[in-house]
PDB file of C-alpha atoms in Angstrom:
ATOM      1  CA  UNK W1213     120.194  95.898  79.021  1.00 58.00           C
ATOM      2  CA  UNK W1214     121.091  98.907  76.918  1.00 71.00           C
ATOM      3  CA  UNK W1215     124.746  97.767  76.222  1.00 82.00           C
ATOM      4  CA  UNK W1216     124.599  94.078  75.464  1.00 88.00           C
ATOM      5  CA  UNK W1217     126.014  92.976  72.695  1.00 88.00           C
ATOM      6  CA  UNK W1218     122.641  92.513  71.008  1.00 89.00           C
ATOM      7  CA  UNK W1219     121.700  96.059  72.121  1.00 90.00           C
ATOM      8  CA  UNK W1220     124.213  97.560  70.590  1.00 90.00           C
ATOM      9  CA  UNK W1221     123.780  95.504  67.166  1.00 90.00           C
ATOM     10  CA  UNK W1222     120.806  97.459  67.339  1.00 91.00           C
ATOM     11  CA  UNK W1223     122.391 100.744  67.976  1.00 92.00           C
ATOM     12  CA  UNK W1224     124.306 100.841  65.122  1.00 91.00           C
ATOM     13  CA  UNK W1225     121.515  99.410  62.989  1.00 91.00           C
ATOM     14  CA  UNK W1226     120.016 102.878  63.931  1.00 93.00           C
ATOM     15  CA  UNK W1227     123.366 105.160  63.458  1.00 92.00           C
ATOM     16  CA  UNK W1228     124.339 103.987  60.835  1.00 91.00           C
ATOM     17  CA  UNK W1229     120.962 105.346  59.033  1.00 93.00           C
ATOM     18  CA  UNK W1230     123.060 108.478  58.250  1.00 95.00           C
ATOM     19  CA  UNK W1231     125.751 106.796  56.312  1.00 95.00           C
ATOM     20  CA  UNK W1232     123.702 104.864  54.405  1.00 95.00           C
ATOM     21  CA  UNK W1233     121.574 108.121  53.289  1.00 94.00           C
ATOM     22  CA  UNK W1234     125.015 109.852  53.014  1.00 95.00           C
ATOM     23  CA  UNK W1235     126.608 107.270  50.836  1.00 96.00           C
ATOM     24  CA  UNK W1236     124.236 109.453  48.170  1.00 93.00           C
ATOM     25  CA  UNK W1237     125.620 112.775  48.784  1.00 91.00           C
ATOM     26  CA  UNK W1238     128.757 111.711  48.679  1.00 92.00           C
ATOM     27  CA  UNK W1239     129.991 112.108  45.106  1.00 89.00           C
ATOM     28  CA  UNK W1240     130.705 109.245  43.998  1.00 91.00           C
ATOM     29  CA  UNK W1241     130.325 107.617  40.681  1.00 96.00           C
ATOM     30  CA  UNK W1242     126.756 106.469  40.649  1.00 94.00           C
ATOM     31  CA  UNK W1243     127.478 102.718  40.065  1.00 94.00           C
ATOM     32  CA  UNK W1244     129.950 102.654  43.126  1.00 96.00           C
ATOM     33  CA  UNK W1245     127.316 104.607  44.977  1.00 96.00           C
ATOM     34  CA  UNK W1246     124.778 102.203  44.212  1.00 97.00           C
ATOM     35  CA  UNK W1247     127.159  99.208  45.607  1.00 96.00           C
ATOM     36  CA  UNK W1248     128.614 101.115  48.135  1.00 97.00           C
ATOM     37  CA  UNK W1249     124.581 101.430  49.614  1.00 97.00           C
ATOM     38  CA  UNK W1250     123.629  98.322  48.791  1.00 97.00           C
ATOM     39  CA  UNK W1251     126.232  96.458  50.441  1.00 97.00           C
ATOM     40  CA  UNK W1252     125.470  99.049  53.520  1.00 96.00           C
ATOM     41  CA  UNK W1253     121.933  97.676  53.758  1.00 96.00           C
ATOM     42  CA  UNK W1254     122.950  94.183  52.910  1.00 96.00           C
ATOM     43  CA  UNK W1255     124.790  94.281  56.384  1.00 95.00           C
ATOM     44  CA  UNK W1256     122.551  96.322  58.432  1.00 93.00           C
ATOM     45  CA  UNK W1257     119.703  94.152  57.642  1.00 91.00           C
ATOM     46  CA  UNK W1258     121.884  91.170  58.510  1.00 91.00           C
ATOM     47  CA  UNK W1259     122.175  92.791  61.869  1.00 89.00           C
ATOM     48  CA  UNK W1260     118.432  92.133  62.326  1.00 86.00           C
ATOM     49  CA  UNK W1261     118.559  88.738  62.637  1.00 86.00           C
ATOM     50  CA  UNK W1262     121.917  88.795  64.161  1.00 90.00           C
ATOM     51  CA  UNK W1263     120.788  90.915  67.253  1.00 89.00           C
ATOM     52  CA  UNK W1264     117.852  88.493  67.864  1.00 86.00           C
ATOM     53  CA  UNK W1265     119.540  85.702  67.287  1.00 89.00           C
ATOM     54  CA  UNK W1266     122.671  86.359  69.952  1.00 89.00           C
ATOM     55  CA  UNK W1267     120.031  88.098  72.627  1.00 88.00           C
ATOM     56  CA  UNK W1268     118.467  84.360  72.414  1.00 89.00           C
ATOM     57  CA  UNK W1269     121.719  82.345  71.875  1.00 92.00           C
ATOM     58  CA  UNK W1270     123.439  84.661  75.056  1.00 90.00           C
ATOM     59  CA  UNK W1271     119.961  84.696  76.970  1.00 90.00           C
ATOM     60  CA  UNK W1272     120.214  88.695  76.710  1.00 89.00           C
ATOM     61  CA  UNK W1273     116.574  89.179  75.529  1.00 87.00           C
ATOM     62  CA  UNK W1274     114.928  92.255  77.369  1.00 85.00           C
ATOM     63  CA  UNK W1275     111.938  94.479  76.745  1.00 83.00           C
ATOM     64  CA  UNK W1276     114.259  97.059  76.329  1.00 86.00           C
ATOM     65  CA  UNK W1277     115.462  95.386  73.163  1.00 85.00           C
ATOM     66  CA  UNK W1278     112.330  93.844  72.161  1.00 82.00           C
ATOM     67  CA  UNK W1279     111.209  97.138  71.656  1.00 84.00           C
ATOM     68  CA  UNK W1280     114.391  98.668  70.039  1.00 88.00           C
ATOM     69  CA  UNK W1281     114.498  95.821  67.754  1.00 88.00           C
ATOM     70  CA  UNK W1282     111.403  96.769  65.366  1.00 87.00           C
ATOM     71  CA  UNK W1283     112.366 100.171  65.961  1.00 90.00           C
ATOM     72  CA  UNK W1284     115.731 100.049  64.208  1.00 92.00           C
ATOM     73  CA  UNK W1285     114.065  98.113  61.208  1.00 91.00           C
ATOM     74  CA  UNK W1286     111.190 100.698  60.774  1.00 92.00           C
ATOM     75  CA  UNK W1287     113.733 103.161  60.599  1.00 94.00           C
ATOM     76  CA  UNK W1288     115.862 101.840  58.005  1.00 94.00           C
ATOM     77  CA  UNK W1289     113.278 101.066  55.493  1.00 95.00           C
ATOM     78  CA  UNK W1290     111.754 104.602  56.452  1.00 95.00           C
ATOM     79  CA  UNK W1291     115.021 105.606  55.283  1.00 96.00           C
ATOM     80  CA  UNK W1292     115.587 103.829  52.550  1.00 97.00           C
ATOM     81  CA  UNK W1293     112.276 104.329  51.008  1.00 97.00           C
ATOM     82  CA  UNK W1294     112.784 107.968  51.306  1.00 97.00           C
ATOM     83  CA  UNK W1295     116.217 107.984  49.200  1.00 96.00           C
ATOM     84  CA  UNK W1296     114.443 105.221  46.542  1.00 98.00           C
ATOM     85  CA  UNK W1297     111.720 107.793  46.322  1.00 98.00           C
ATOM     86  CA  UNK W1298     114.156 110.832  46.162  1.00 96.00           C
ATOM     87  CA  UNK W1299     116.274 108.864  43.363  1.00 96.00           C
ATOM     88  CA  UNK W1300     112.632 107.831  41.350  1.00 97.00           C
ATOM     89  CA  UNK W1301     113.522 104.147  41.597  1.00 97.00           C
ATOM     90  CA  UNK W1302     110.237 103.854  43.950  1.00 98.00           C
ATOM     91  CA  UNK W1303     106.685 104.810  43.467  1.00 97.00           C
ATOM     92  CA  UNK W1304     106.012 107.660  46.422  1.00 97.00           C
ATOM     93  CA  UNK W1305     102.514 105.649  46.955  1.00 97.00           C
ATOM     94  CA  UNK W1306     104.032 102.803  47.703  1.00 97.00           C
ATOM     95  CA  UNK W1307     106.379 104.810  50.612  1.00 97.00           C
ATOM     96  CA  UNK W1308     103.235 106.601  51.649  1.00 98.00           C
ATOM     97  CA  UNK W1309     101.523 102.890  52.081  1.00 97.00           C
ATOM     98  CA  UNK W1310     104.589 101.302  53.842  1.00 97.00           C
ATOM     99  CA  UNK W1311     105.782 104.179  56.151  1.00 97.00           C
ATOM    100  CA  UNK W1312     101.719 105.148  57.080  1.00 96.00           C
ATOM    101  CA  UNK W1313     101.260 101.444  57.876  1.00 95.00           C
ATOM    102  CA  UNK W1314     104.441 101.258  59.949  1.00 93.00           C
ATOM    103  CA  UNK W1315     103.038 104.299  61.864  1.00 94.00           C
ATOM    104  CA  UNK W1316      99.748 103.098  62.446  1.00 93.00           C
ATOM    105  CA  UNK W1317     100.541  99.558  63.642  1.00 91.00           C
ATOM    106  CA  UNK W1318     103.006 101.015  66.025  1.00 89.00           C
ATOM    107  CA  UNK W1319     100.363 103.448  67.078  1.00 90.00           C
ATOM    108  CA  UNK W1320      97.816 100.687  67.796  1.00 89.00           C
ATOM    109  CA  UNK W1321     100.779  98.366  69.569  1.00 86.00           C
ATOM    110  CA  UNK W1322     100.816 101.250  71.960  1.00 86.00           C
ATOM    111  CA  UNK W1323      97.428 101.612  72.433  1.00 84.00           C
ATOM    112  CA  UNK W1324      97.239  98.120  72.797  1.00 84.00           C
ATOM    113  CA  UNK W1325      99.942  97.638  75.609  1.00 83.00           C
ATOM    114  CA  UNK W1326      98.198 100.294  77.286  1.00 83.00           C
ATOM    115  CA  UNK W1327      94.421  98.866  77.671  1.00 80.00           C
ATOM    116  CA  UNK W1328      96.781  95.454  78.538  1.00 80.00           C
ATOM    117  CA  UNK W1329      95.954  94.055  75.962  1.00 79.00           C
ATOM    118  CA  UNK W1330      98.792  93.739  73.453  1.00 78.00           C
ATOM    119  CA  UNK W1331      98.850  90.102  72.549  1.00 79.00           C
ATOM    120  CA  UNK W1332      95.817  90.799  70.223  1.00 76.00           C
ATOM    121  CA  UNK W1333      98.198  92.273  68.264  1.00 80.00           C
ATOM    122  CA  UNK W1334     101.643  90.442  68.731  1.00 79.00           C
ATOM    123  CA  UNK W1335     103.641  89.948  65.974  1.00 80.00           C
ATOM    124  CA  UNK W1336     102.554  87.480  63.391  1.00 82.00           C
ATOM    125  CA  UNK W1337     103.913  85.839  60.412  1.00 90.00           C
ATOM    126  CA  UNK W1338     102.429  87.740  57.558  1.00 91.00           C
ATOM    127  CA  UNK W1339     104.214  90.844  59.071  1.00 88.00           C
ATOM    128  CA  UNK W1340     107.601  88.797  59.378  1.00 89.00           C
ATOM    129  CA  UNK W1341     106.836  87.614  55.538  1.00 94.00           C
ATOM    130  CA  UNK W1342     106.543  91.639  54.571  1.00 94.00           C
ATOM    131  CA  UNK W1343     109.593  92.585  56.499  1.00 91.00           C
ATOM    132  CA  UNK W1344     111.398  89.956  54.678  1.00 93.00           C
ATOM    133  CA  UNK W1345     109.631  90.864  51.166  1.00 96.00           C
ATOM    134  CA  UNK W1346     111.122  94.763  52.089  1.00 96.00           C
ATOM    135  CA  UNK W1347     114.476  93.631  52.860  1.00 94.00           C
ATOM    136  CA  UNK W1348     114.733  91.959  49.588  1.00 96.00           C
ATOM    137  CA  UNK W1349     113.465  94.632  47.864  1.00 98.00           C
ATOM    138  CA  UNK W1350     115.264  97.737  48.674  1.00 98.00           C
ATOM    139  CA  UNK W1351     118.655  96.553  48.136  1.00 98.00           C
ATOM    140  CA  UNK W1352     117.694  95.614  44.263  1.00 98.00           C
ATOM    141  CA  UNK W1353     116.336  98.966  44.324  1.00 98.00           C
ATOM    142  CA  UNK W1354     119.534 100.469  45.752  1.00 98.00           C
ATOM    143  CA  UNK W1355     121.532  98.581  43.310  1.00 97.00           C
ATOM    144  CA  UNK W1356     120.043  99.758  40.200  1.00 96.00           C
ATOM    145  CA  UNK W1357     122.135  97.209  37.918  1.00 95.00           C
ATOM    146  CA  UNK W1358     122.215  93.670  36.412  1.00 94.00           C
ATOM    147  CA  UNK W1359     123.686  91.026  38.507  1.00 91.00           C
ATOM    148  CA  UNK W1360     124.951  88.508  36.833  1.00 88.00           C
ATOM    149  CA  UNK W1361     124.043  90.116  33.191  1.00 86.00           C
ATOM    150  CA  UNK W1362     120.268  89.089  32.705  1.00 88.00           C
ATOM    151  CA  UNK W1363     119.135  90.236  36.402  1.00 93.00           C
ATOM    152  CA  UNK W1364     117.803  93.716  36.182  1.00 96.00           C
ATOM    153  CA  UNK W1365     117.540  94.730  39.687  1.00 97.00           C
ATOM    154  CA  UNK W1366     115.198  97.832  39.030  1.00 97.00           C
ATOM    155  CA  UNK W1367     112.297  95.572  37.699  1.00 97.00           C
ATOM    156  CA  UNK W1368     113.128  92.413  39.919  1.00 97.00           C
ATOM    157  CA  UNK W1369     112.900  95.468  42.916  1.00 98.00           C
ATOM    158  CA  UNK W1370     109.859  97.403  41.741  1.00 98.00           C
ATOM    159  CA  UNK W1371     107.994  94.175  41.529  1.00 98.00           C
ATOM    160  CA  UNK W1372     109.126  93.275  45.074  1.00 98.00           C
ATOM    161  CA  UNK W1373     108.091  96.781  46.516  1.00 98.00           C
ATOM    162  CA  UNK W1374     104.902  96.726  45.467  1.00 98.00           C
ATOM    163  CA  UNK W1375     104.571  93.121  46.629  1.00 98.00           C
ATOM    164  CA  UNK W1376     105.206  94.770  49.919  1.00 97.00           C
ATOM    165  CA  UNK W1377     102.986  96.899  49.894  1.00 97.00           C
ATOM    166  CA  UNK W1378     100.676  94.417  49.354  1.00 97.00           C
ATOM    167  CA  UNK W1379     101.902  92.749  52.038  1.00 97.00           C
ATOM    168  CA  UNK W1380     101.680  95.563  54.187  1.00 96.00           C
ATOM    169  CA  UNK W1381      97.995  96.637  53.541  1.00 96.00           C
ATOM    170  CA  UNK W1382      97.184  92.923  54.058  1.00 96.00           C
ATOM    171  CA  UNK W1383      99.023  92.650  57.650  1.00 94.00           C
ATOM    172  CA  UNK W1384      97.565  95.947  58.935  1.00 94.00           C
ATOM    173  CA  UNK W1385      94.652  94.258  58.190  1.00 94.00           C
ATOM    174  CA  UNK W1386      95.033  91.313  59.791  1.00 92.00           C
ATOM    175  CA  UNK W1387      96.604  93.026  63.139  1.00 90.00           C
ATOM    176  CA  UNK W1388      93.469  95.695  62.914  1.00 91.00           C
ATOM    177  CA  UNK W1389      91.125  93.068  62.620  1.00 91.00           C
ATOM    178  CA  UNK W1390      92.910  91.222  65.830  1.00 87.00           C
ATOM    179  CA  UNK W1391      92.523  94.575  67.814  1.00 88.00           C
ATOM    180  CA  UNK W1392      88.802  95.385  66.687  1.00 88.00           C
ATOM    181  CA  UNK W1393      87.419  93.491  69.182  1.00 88.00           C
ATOM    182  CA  UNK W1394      89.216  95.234  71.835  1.00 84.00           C
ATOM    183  CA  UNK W1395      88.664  98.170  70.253  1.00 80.00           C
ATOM    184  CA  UNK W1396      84.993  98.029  70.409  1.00 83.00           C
ATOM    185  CA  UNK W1397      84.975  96.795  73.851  1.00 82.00           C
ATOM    186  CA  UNK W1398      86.650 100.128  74.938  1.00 77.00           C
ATOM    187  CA  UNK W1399      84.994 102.598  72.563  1.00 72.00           C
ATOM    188  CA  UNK W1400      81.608 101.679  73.762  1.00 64.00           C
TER     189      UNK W1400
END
């Protein structure tokens, strides 16, 4: 399963990470930067519910590429949080939040899956809400403009950032909470 068509949606989710982080080193005028990298995310996020939606639609799901999946999404708003921080159009607490959460929860997954008992911490909606919050967010952030003359991107993204983060502090939460019985079960 590592060259279905889904799997390799996936793939190039992942290698295209570079170019997107590139687009910034590239020279070019800021504003066509900016759209250039925006547009870039625009599609790779796309790709996310693309890849899951052909593995169903082609009945090429796998475990290979249910694991590849969140993967590829972690780091691409990794990523992208690291050039929003290096450009000062995100707070560096608010990367530090999202990026340690990321790590933790797929720390405790692992955990999980190996004590057998990863359903505890299966994916739920509030973490599909934040995902979607993120993906909203960073391209306004990337953009750094007004669409459509009265839509300032920078404030319309800082706000959704930081609703992310909220997010995300509330869904490790929730998923640590899930696993704590579990937890104590094997700690004692």
């Amino acid at each position: 399963m590592f060259l279905t068509v889904p799997t390799l949606l996936t793939w190039t989710r992942i290698v295209a990470i570079p170019l997107l982080v590139g687009v910034f080193y590239m020279g070019l005028e800021p504003r066509l930067q900016n759209l250039v990298a925006t547009v870039m995310f625009i599609v790779f996020a796309a790709t996310d519910w693309l890849d899951g939606f052909l593995a169903r639609k082609l009945n090429q799901t796998s475990s290979f590429g249910a694991f590849l999946d969140p993967v590829a999404d972690k780091f691409l708003v990794c990523a992208s949080l690291l050039v929003l921080v290096h450009l000062k159009r995100a707070d560096v607490f608010v990367a530090l939040i999202i990026i340690g959460r990321e790590i933790a929860i797929s720390a405790l997954r692992e955990w999980m899956a190996q004590i057998g008992a990863s359903k505890s911490v299966a994916v739920h909606m509030l973490g599909k809400i934040k995902t979607t919050v993120q993906m909203i967010a960073i391209p306004f952030l990337l953009f750094d403009g007004h669409l459509f003359d009265f839509v300032d991107t920078l404030v319309w993204g800082t706000w959704l950032i930081w609703l992310s983060a909220i997010l995300t502090v509330w869904s490790m939460i929730y998923y640590l909470q899930k696993a704590l019985p579990e937890i104590r079960r094997r700690v004692q």
